[in-house]
Structures are given as structure tokens and as C-alpha cells.
CSV table of C-alpha atoms in Angstrom, one decimal:
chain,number,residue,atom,x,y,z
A,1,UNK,CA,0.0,0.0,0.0
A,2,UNK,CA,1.2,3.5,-0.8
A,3,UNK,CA,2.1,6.4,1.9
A,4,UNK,CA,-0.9,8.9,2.5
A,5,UNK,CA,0.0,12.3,0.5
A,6,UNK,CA,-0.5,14.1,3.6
A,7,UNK,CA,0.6,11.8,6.8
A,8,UNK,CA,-1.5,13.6,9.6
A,9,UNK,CA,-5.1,13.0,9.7
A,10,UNK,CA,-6.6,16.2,11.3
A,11,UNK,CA,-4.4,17.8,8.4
A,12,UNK,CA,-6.3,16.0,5.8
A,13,UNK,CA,-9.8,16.6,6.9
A,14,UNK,CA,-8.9,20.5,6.9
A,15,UNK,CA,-7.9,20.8,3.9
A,16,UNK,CA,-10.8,18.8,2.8
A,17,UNK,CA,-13.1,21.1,4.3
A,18,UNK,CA,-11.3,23.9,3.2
A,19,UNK,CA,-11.4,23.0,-0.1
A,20,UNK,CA,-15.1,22.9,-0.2
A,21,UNK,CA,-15.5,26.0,1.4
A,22,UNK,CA,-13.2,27.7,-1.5
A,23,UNK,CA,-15.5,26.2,-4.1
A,24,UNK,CA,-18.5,26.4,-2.4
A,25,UNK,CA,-17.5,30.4,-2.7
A,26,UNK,CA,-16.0,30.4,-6.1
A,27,UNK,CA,-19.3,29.0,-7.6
A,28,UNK,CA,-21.5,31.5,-5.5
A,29,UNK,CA,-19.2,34.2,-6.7
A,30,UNK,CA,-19.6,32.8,-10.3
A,31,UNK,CA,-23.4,32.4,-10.4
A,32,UNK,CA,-25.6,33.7,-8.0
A,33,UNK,CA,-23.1,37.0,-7.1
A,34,UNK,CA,-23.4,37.7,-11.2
A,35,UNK,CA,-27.3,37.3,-11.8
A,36,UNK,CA,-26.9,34.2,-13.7
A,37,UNK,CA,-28.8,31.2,-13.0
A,38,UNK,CA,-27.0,27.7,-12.1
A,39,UNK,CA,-26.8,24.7,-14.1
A,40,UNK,CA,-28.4,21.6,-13.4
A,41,UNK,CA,-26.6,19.8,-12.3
A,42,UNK,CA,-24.7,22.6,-9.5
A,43,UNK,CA,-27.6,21.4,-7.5
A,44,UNK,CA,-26.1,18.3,-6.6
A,45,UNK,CA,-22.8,19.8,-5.6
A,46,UNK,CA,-22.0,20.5,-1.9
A,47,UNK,CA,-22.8,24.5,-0.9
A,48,UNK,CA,-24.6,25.9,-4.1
């Protein structure tokens, strides 16, 4: 089995949830901030 790319845990699931708070923002910023409606399938996606 291959090492983890990031070897502690906690450090992991923070950037995880760090990441998903970015995009969750980027996509607001990219839709809803602009006027323009979201695609389909956007609605599935975590934060939009």
C-alpha cells in the first residue's frame, strides 16, 4: 500500500473542508453574485 499524500489526519480533513469551502464560494461568486442562474446539475454539488 502507498504512503498517504498528507501523513496527519486532522491535516487531511482540513484541507478537505477547506477545499469545499473555496469552491463552495468560487461557484457562488460565479453564479448567484453575477445574476446568472446555475446549471443543473450545480444542485447536486456541496454549498450551491
Amino acid at each position: 500500500m502507498s504512503r498517504p499524500a498528507i501523513r496527519d489526519r486532522n491535516a487531511a480533513i482540513a484541507g478537505g473542508v477547506l477545499c469545499i469551502l473555496l469552491g463552495s464560494w468560487l461557484l457562488y461568486d460565479a453564479y448567484e453574485a453575477r445574476g446568472i442562474s446555475k446549471p443543473y446539475l450545480a444542485k447536486f454539488l456541496p454549498g450551491v
